Amino acid sequence: MTRPPKTIQMCGNDLDTSLIEILDSPQEYNSEIAVVRAIHDLVMLRLAQLEEKTAAYSTRHQHQEINFLRRVEYIWNLIDLSLRLGKSRSPIYQNAQLRAYMEKLIKQYDSLSEDELMAEIEEEVRDLARQNGVLSEKESKERNIRTSPANEYEVTCQSIFRSIKSGDINKAITISRAEDKPWKTLLLLQHIEEKKKALEGKHADLLAQQRAALRDLYKRSLYEVEIGKHEAALLGTLCGDLSRILPICSSWYDVIWAYYNSRVQDAIDGEVYGRLQNDDNFWVDANHIKLAKDKTKNITDGLSLSFAMLTLNILRGNIQEGITYCCSQLGEKEHEGLRINEDSWPYPYMLSFLSSLILYSRIYNNLPSTPETDKILALYARMSVKKPNFRPKALALCAAHLTKKMQISVVSDFFAGNYWDSDERELLFDMGMGYGLHMEPIIRRTWEITLRDYYNKESPIHREPRGIRLEDDDVGDVTVEMTCGTRRCFKQFGWLLMDEHVYHDAIKACNELMAHFLKNEQPRIAKAFFDQIPQSVVNMVLIQSSGSSLGFPRDVYEFQKFGSLLGSNMVLKN
């Protein structure tokens, strides 16, 4: 993990800027996996920074970002895992790795359901009441039923099952050994041994007869004696019987974990019994995705639902559908329900995350543009340059992946909405050209917005900005005569001189403004605009019009007349 630390330090520890640097530098990484791993490591590094800060002093904002980035880390980890597994041809290894991924996710996010939690609280209260002799006879009888040996063992099986699905093997073994059923502990130990080998991609050691004997033991335990649902699920886990696990799955990730656990057992069977295995598709099938999605109906917040649906669609092999769903969950203030509204704390984080995911998918997977994803990129591009943010490179990269109409709108709004000096204009223009943006129409619309705002006396450009304004363009003392709006217009006029394709537009705009200022008896300001256009620009317009049937441009004649009126020595040659 060498590049991400260097990248984030170079970007002032700003995660968004660092992500853009990685996504915009494919030549520095030798594969798509390397890019995804770099993004994952970058997120982990940011998490470490935040956790270090919270250890000394924590804020709500920091806890919110940590909460969000942990979810983001799991998504990039899953993408990285799926890319690596795509290079493997071992079904045992593929499914075992995905099962292990789900175990980590469950350990992070799994919690008791509301009913189970209330039941445990009730039980604690009853225990306390019974100890103090205030439990009624009827309640004592009910408790005796619930705490019968059979029910106690069912609770034990539930604990073992939870430990297994969250990857806590040591706890599962400890609980199992405390019971007087060593044969089940042996089955569990065998399961754990298979699990370790599967994760390493090693072959199963059992002979066909041995595995058949174990399966027979599982079946007798399942079918010959009436057992509880958690004991059945536990045995179903050990033998890969998915039908015994699904009835107690309360969440979408329980369903997916059970699915991959079953796939591992099927793959081991295929190896032990010598079955031909040509299926290297490790994605979850449509039926079990549907079962998992049905479990998401219990989710009560938009953030958790968005990440659940994104994960499920990645595991289905359809990241585009997952991204589109998440995009649909970002809404305006008036939308209610589970949508992530723009005034909620996850909104800017989600906008940033989805944009990086969209850019990655388009750059490395050639996923097509859609109205939903274009809207998110446009929103993020605008947010990237909205105070206090200033990430013009993020805007440029996003704009490069937008439709022409949206690109022109987003970039020209940015250009027109700020006060630029000549050096800044040049840098922004060069950056736009470097990203292949449609700079000619962008500049034209930038000027249209500027002129519209100038003639609108209610526009904010006519209000003096707060703070100290530094002048960098040497225009003499004429700026003293200019209002704030006129100075803004004067600065923005420079955009029309950045590209030879809009030189004619510059002359037309200059004529219009000179007429305006002369009418208002402001010749010095009119002359300042005239002087902005050098002889080379006029000559280029004449060259461009030389092949035109219209002959010598009327706008140039008009420009020359204004020059003569203002005392210019510029000489025009046809």
XYZ file of C-alpha atoms in Angstrom:
574
model
C 0.000 0.000 0.000
C 2.495 2.628 -1.216
C 0.633 4.852 -3.672
C -2.507 5.707 -1.665
C -0.603 7.298 1.272
C 1.468 9.355 -1.153
C -1.654 10.294 -3.103
C -3.704 11.397 -0.113
C -0.777 13.393 1.304
C -0.280 15.088 -2.056
C -4.002 15.972 -2.052
C -3.982 17.491 1.416
C -5.633 14.455 3.031
C -8.768 15.103 0.970
C -10.384 11.766 0.083
C -12.399 13.062 -2.886
C -9.404 14.700 -4.541
C -7.328 11.566 -3.942
C -9.976 9.327 -5.511
C -10.087 11.531 -8.604
C -6.290 11.333 -8.878
C -6.431 7.525 -8.879
C -9.359 7.256 -11.297
C -7.729 9.764 -13.631
C -4.346 7.986 -13.693
C -4.935 4.529 -15.220
C -1.468 4.602 -16.769
C 0.085 4.429 -13.286
C -1.596 1.106 -12.513
C -0.937 -2.094 -14.391
C -4.448 -3.538 -14.088
C -8.027 -2.855 -13.078
C -7.442 -4.881 -9.917
C -4.567 -2.561 -8.984
C -6.834 0.478 -9.355
C -9.602 -1.051 -7.230
C -7.094 -2.142 -4.605
C -5.628 1.384 -4.526
C -9.101 2.876 -3.992
C -9.848 0.326 -1.263
C -6.548 1.076 0.477
C -7.223 4.791 0.217
C -10.585 4.372 1.970
C -8.939 2.243 4.664
C -6.269 4.902 5.162
C -8.899 7.605 5.570
C -10.742 5.396 8.069
C -7.535 4.948 10.057
C -6.990 8.718 10.111
C -10.518 9.343 11.372
C -10.339 6.624 14.011
C -7.046 8.049 15.246
C -8.654 11.475 15.553
C -11.724 10.157 17.367
C -9.484 8.422 19.893
C -8.301 11.857 21.013
C -11.367 13.962 20.275
C -14.535 12.825 18.546
C -17.273 14.752 16.787
C -20.584 13.681 15.326
C -19.295 14.518 11.858
C -16.339 12.161 12.288
C -18.539 9.317 13.506
C -20.857 9.814 10.536
C -17.982 9.668 8.059
C -16.564 6.553 9.759
C -19.965 4.883 9.628
C -20.277 5.655 5.927
C -16.716 4.737 4.934
C -16.972 1.326 6.578
C -19.792 0.540 4.184
C -17.803 1.948 1.268
C -14.820 -0.205 2.207
C -16.944 -3.353 1.978
C -18.143 -2.429 -1.515
C -14.661 -1.813 -2.922
C -13.459 -4.955 -1.158
C -16.232 -6.939 -2.857
C -15.358 -5.502 -6.281
C -11.698 -6.354 -5.691
C -12.633 -9.864 -4.567
C -14.852 -10.501 -7.576
C -12.075 -9.400 -9.951
C -9.570 -11.716 -8.279
C -11.991 -14.643 -8.176
C -12.639 -14.187 -11.871
C -9.074 -15.382 -12.468
C -9.622 -18.560 -10.430
C -11.056 -21.795 -11.790
C -11.676 -23.455 -8.429
C -15.375 -23.389 -7.418
C -14.402 -24.375 -3.861
C -12.034 -21.435 -3.528
C -14.387 -18.948 -5.185
C -17.403 -19.776 -3.044
C -15.365 -20.142 0.154
C -13.910 -16.651 -0.336
C -17.341 -15.148 -0.871
C -18.694 -16.978 2.162
C -15.835 -15.535 4.213
C -16.645 -12.069 2.837
C -20.258 -12.436 3.975
C -19.083 -13.584 7.420
C -17.058 -10.384 7.822
C -20.006 -8.310 6.695
C -22.335 -10.105 9.113
C -19.912 -9.608 11.980
C -19.879 -5.893 11.226
C -23.571 -5.291 10.670
C -25.554 -8.182 12.101
C -27.700 -7.451 15.123
C -30.585 -9.055 16.916
C -34.006 -8.488 15.429
C -36.374 -6.298 17.423
C -38.453 -9.324 18.527
C -35.382 -11.257 19.653
C -34.014 -8.224 21.452
C -37.295 -7.614 23.279
C -37.489 -11.299 24.214
C -34.003 -11.180 25.730
C -34.828 -8.014 27.676
C -38.036 -9.632 28.940
C -36.099 -12.702 30.021
C -33.597 -10.591 31.951
C -36.442 -8.792 33.724
C -38.103 -12.093 34.593
C -34.836 -13.476 35.944
C -34.454 -10.447 38.166
C -38.068 -10.695 39.343
C -37.762 -14.414 40.051
C -34.591 -13.886 42.072
C -36.495 -11.395 44.216
C -39.511 -13.711 44.652
C -41.969 -11.552 42.704
C -42.586 -13.920 39.789
C -46.052 -15.439 39.740
C -46.647 -19.190 39.756
C -47.982 -19.081 36.199
C -44.960 -17.108 35.018
C -42.663 -19.545 36.808
C -44.260 -22.452 34.936
C -43.888 -20.619 31.608
C -40.240 -19.974 32.382
C -39.681 -23.629 33.290
C -41.052 -24.613 29.893
C -38.791 -22.152 28.113
C -35.770 -23.293 30.105
C -36.325 -27.030 29.601
C -33.249 -29.008 28.459
C -34.554 -29.204 24.881
C -35.138 -25.462 24.677
C -31.820 -24.669 26.331
C -30.011 -26.774 23.743
C -31.932 -24.936 20.993
C -30.617 -21.656 22.395
C -27.120 -23.158 22.410
C -27.500 -24.183 18.752
C -28.650 -20.666 17.956
C -25.483 -19.260 19.557
C -23.259 -21.724 17.687
C -25.013 -20.926 14.405
C -24.573 -17.180 14.911
C -20.919 -17.658 15.729
C -20.339 -19.715 12.576
C -22.061 -17.293 10.209
C -20.128 -14.354 11.656
C -16.838 -16.236 11.290
C -16.209 -16.572 15.048
C -15.041 -20.198 14.954
C -13.352 -20.247 18.341
C -16.538 -19.148 20.058
C -18.547 -21.813 18.201
C -16.152 -24.551 19.330
C -16.119 -23.292 22.920
C -19.923 -23.339 23.102
C -20.135 -26.762 21.457
C -17.589 -28.365 23.775
C -19.594 -27.236 26.779
C -22.410 -29.550 25.647
C -22.442 -33.279 26.318
C -22.561 -34.130 22.602
C -18.957 -34.614 21.495
C -19.954 -36.177 18.158
C -21.471 -32.849 17.095
C -18.304 -31.065 18.107
C -16.393 -33.483 15.875
C -18.709 -32.640 12.973
C -18.108 -28.958 13.646
C -14.337 -29.463 13.760
C -14.500 -31.323 10.448
C -16.493 -28.463 8.953
C -13.906 -25.957 10.182
C -11.051 -27.998 8.715
C -12.802 -28.075 5.338
C -13.379 -24.356 5.589
C -9.698 -23.565 6.163
C -8.602 -25.688 3.208
C -11.267 -24.218 0.953
C -10.117 -20.674 1.744
C -6.572 -21.675 0.802
C -7.777 -23.296 -2.404
C -6.634 -26.737 -1.265
C -8.332 -29.994 -2.212
C -10.578 -31.908 0.148
C -8.818 -34.829 1.888
C -11.873 -36.960 2.589
C -12.501 -40.111 0.607
C -15.898 -40.627 -0.945
C -16.829 -43.279 1.647
C -15.863 -41.015 4.546
C -17.902 -38.105 3.219
C -20.852 -40.414 2.612
C -20.654 -41.602 6.226
C -20.612 -38.014 7.477
C -23.578 -37.134 5.295
C -25.463 -40.131 6.648
C -24.766 -38.891 10.175
C -26.058 -35.457 9.287
C -29.234 -36.880 7.773
C -29.996 -39.108 10.725
C -29.582 -36.147 13.044
C -31.873 -34.075 10.873
C -34.660 -36.493 10.094
C -34.781 -39.276 12.668
C -35.294 -37.082 15.727
C -37.539 -34.066 16.141
C -35.210 -31.104 16.580
C -35.538 -27.337 16.848
C -35.161 -24.995 13.886
C -31.784 -23.641 15.052
C -30.362 -27.112 15.590
C -31.642 -28.034 12.128
C -30.022 -24.886 10.696
C -26.755 -25.748 12.427
C -26.732 -29.251 10.965
C -27.831 -27.805 7.617
C -24.805 -25.531 7.753
C -22.459 -28.472 8.329
C -23.858 -30.530 5.458
C -24.797 -27.700 3.085
C -28.566 -28.265 3.286
C -29.804 -24.822 2.281
C -33.453 -25.685 2.892
C -32.726 -26.076 6.626
C -30.992 -22.708 6.938
C -33.299 -20.410 4.955
C -36.260 -20.646 7.420
C -34.267 -18.832 10.116
C -32.618 -16.258 7.833
C -33.872 -12.888 9.027
C -31.778 -10.623 6.797
C -30.584 -10.409 3.218
C -26.989 -11.159 4.219
C -28.096 -14.311 6.076
C -29.599 -15.592 2.815
C -26.455 -14.855 0.793
C -24.186 -16.412 3.415
C -26.346 -19.564 3.479
C -26.231 -19.688 -0.325
C -22.447 -19.575 -0.505
C -22.105 -22.032 2.368
C -24.222 -24.474 0.370
C -22.205 -23.795 -2.803
C -18.977 -24.620 -0.962
C -20.378 -27.986 0.161
C -21.608 -28.724 -3.363
C -18.174 -27.913 -4.765
C -16.472 -30.182 -2.203
C -18.895 -32.980 -3.092
C -18.045 -32.466 -6.753
C -14.358 -32.849 -6.003
C -14.719 -35.822 -3.642
C -17.057 -37.756 -5.916
C -15.220 -36.824 -9.091
C -18.059 -34.887 -10.674
C -17.189 -32.726 -13.657
C -17.268 -29.035 -12.640
C -17.392 -26.650 -15.569
C -19.321 -23.979 -13.696
C -16.919 -21.177 -12.801
C -19.774 -18.697 -12.306
C -19.687 -17.659 -8.667
C -22.554 -15.143 -8.878
C -25.698 -15.693 -6.824
C -28.584 -17.095 -8.878
C -31.739 -15.077 -9.527
C -33.959 -17.072 -7.133
C -31.765 -16.502 -4.102
C -31.214 -12.848 -5.021
C -34.993 -12.490 -4.993
C -35.184 -14.183 -1.573
C -32.510 -11.818 -0.262
C -34.218 -8.744 -1.714
C -37.457 -9.787 -0.010
C -35.604 -9.546 3.316
C -34.665 -5.917 2.609
C -38.289 -4.931 3.189
C -37.476 -4.875 6.901
C -34.775 -2.217 6.441
C -35.872 1.111 7.855
C -33.286 3.591 6.551
C -32.319 4.605 3.038
C -28.568 4.331 3.559
C -28.667 0.684 4.672
C -31.131 -0.161 1.905
C -28.950 1.454 -0.772
C -25.836 -0.470 0.263
C -27.833 -3.705 0.588
C -29.207 -3.413 -2.957
C -25.824 -2.396 -4.349
C -24.132 -5.411 -2.736
C -26.821 -7.794 -3.991
C -26.542 -6.506 -7.543
C -22.748 -6.813 -7.492
C -23.163 -10.415 -6.283
C -25.580 -10.942 -9.160
C -22.914 -9.688 -11.573
C -24.860 -6.533 -12.445
C -23.145 -3.531 -10.865
C -24.888 -1.131 -13.263
C -28.314 -2.036 -11.880
C -27.028 -1.552 -8.330
C -25.607 1.865 -9.159
C -28.832 2.901 -10.883
C -30.852 1.865 -7.840
C -28.634 3.894 -5.500
C -28.891 6.889 -7.823
C -32.669 6.668 -7.617
C -32.447 6.842 -3.815
C -30.841 10.291 -3.830
C -33.722 12.744 -3.788
C -34.689 16.330 -3.205
C -36.028 17.690 0.059
C -39.671 17.149 -0.830
C -39.221 13.393 -1.244
C -39.974 11.259 1.781
C -39.673 7.598 2.731
C -36.358 5.780 2.535
C -34.722 8.130 0.062
C -31.520 9.941 1.044
C -32.601 13.563 0.852
C -30.206 16.401 0.088
C -30.565 17.835 3.579
C -29.586 14.564 5.300
C -26.036 13.879 6.520
C -25.292 10.898 4.174
C -26.174 12.872 1.019
C -22.756 14.431 0.201
C -20.956 11.209 1.124
C -23.272 9.141 -1.072
C -22.924 11.595 -3.949
C -19.141 11.328 -3.756
C -19.137 7.534 -3.457
C -21.579 6.961 -6.314
C -19.645 9.329 -8.572
C -16.390 7.449 -8.003
C -18.216 4.166 -8.645
C -19.800 5.511 -11.846
C -16.480 6.864 -13.128
C -14.732 3.587 -12.329
C -17.449 1.590 -14.121
C -17.300 3.780 -17.213
C -13.519 4.017 -17.420
C -12.708 0.359 -16.738
C -15.898 -1.529 -17.668
C -17.213 0.680 -20.464
C -20.638 0.804 -18.832
C -23.012 3.041 -20.807
C -24.235 6.466 -19.849
C -27.735 6.589 -18.352
C -29.910 9.550 -17.310
C -29.706 8.448 -13.658
C -25.924 8.185 -13.533
C -25.432 11.355 -15.595
C -27.558 13.264 -13.088
C -25.369 12.055 -10.207
C -22.137 12.996 -12.009
C -23.533 16.449 -12.754
C -24.616 16.955 -9.129
C -21.216 15.840 -7.850
C -19.385 18.035 -10.363
C -21.318 21.058 -9.109
C -20.758 20.101 -5.470
C -17.013 19.745 -6.132
C -16.687 23.444 -6.938
C -19.273 24.824 -4.542
C -17.801 26.668 -1.575
C -16.025 25.596 0.558
C -15.022 22.915 -1.970
C -12.743 23.674 -4.890
C -11.930 20.570 -6.952
C -11.893 21.701 -10.606
C -10.256 18.442 -11.678
C -13.193 16.487 -10.255
C -15.548 18.721 -12.215
C -13.550 18.233 -15.416
C -13.380 14.430 -15.109
C -17.101 14.163 -14.362
C -17.964 16.586 -17.166
C -15.912 14.528 -19.628
C -18.325 11.634 -19.012
C -21.518 13.671 -19.398
C -23.615 14.311 -22.477
C -22.623 17.411 -24.438
C -25.654 19.392 -23.259
C -25.094 18.581 -19.564
C -21.356 19.168 -19.865
C -21.836 22.645 -21.332
C -24.336 23.534 -18.616
C -22.220 22.300 -15.686
C -18.875 23.771 -16.791
C -20.183 27.119 -18.029
C -22.106 27.645 -14.787
C -18.812 27.130 -12.942
C -16.894 29.489 -15.221
C -19.579 32.180 -15.079
C -20.136 31.911 -11.348
C -16.641 32.881 -10.234
C -14.197 35.771 -10.467
C -11.140 34.659 -12.467
C -7.857 36.315 -13.220
C -6.032 35.746 -16.504
C -3.756 32.985 -15.176
C -6.682 31.083 -13.678
C -8.632 31.307 -16.941
C -5.695 29.933 -18.852
C -5.261 27.005 -16.440
C -8.961 26.151 -16.528
C -9.072 26.399 -20.325
C -6.057 24.124 -20.734
C -7.566 21.651 -18.280
C -10.831 21.620 -20.223
C -9.005 21.013 -23.493
C -6.977 18.251 -21.852
C -10.175 16.442 -20.849
C -11.676 16.860 -24.292
C -14.478 19.157 -23.154
C -16.539 21.129 -25.668
C -14.798 24.381 -24.878
C -16.204 26.452 -27.750
C -19.896 26.185 -26.725
C -18.870 26.258 -23.039
C -17.186 29.639 -23.528
C -20.141 30.967 -25.510
C -22.599 29.998 -22.775
C -20.259 31.381 -20.102
C -20.413 34.755 -21.806
C -24.188 34.532 -22.323
C -24.651 33.981 -18.570
C -22.258 36.812 -17.759
C -24.013 39.271 -20.070
C -27.438 38.230 -18.811
C -26.335 38.783 -15.213
C -24.736 42.118 -16.101
C -27.932 43.530 -17.596
C -29.928 42.201 -14.631
C -29.372 44.795 -11.919
C -30.728 42.359 -9.291
C -27.986 39.854 -10.047
C -25.472 39.055 -7.256
C -22.582 40.087 -9.506
C -23.495 43.718 -8.827
C -22.884 43.322 -5.105
C -19.407 44.052 -3.832
C -17.731 40.860 -2.592
C -16.630 40.660 1.007
C -12.946 40.838 1.840
C -10.068 42.371 -0.062
C -10.145 42.292 -3.857
C -6.746 42.118 -5.545
C -6.380 43.366 -9.109
C -3.922 41.460 -11.247
C -4.669 42.773 -14.752
C -2.965 46.049 -15.574
C -5.749 48.237 -16.967
C -4.624 51.498 -15.430
C -6.960 53.393 -13.176
C -10.047 52.753 -15.316
C -11.260 50.078 -12.922
C -11.917 52.816 -10.392
C -14.746 53.970 -12.630
C -16.204 50.444 -12.942
C -18.991 49.117 -10.775
C -18.647 45.642 -9.301
C -20.802 44.152 -12.084
C -18.792 45.931 -14.774
C -15.518 44.643 -13.330
C -16.954 41.118 -13.314
C -18.034 41.497 -16.938
C -14.620 42.916 -17.839
C -12.871 39.918 -16.297
C -15.175 37.355 -17.897
C -14.704 38.945 -21.334
C -11.293 37.289 -21.295
C -12.938 33.896 -21.889
C -13.810 34.984 -25.440
C -10.110 35.441 -26.166
C -9.109 31.906 -25.110
C -10.135 30.086 -28.299
C -9.795 31.271 -31.899
C -13.167 29.715 -32.725
C -14.890 32.374 -30.619
C -12.799 35.378 -31.694
C -15.646 36.611 -33.866
C -17.939 36.334 -30.811
C -15.443 38.488 -28.906
C -15.615 41.267 -31.491
C -19.421 41.188 -31.564
C -19.576 41.259 -27.744
C -17.070 44.105 -27.603
C -19.116 46.144 -30.105
C -22.245 45.649 -28.020
C -20.561 46.722 -24.798
C -18.772 49.690 -26.353
C -22.090 50.963 -27.662
C -23.581 50.469 -24.213
C -20.842 52.370 -22.378
C -20.684 55.199 -24.936
C -24.423 55.622 -24.607
C -23.944 55.916 -20.844
C -21.100 58.420 -21.361
C -18.388 56.063 -20.140
C -15.816 56.229 -22.960
C -12.880 55.172 -20.795
C -14.603 51.907 -19.951
C -15.532 51.402 -23.633
C -11.870 51.979 -24.546
C -10.771 49.446 -21.892
C -12.920 46.762 -23.550
C -11.619 47.741 -27.008
C -8.026 47.453 -25.798
C -8.642 43.887 -24.600
C -8.798 42.697 -28.215
C -5.288 42.553 -29.740
C -4.496 43.006 -33.419
C -3.839 39.263 -33.771
C -7.445 38.418 -32.843
C -8.841 40.786 -35.471
C -6.440 39.402 -38.079
C -7.548 35.855 -37.284
C -11.199 36.813 -37.752
C -10.326 38.330 -41.112
C -8.483 35.156 -42.127
C -11.421 33.015 -41.012
C -13.813 35.103 -43.077
C -11.616 35.210 -46.188
C -13.247 32.114 -47.652
C -16.726 33.271 -46.787
C -19.147 34.499 -49.429
C -20.129 37.306 -47.063
C -16.836 39.085 -47.673
C -15.407 41.516 -45.120
C -17.255 40.983 -41.805
C -19.610 43.833 -40.880
C -18.728 43.326 -37.191
C -15.073 44.083 -37.951
C -16.056 47.287 -39.774
C -18.123 48.301 -36.773
C -15.223 47.446 -34.462
C -12.919 49.644 -36.552
C -15.351 52.556 -36.333
C -15.484 52.273 -32.568
C -11.695 52.213 -32.532
C -11.481 55.401 -34.579
C -14.033 57.050 -32.325
C -12.046 56.060 -29.234
C -8.722 57.191 -30.699
C -7.220 53.794 -31.516
C -4.316 53.424 -33.936
C -5.267 49.844 -34.922
C -4.966 49.289 -38.680
C -7.245 46.738 -40.338
C -6.315 45.170 -43.684
C -8.679 43.278 -45.919
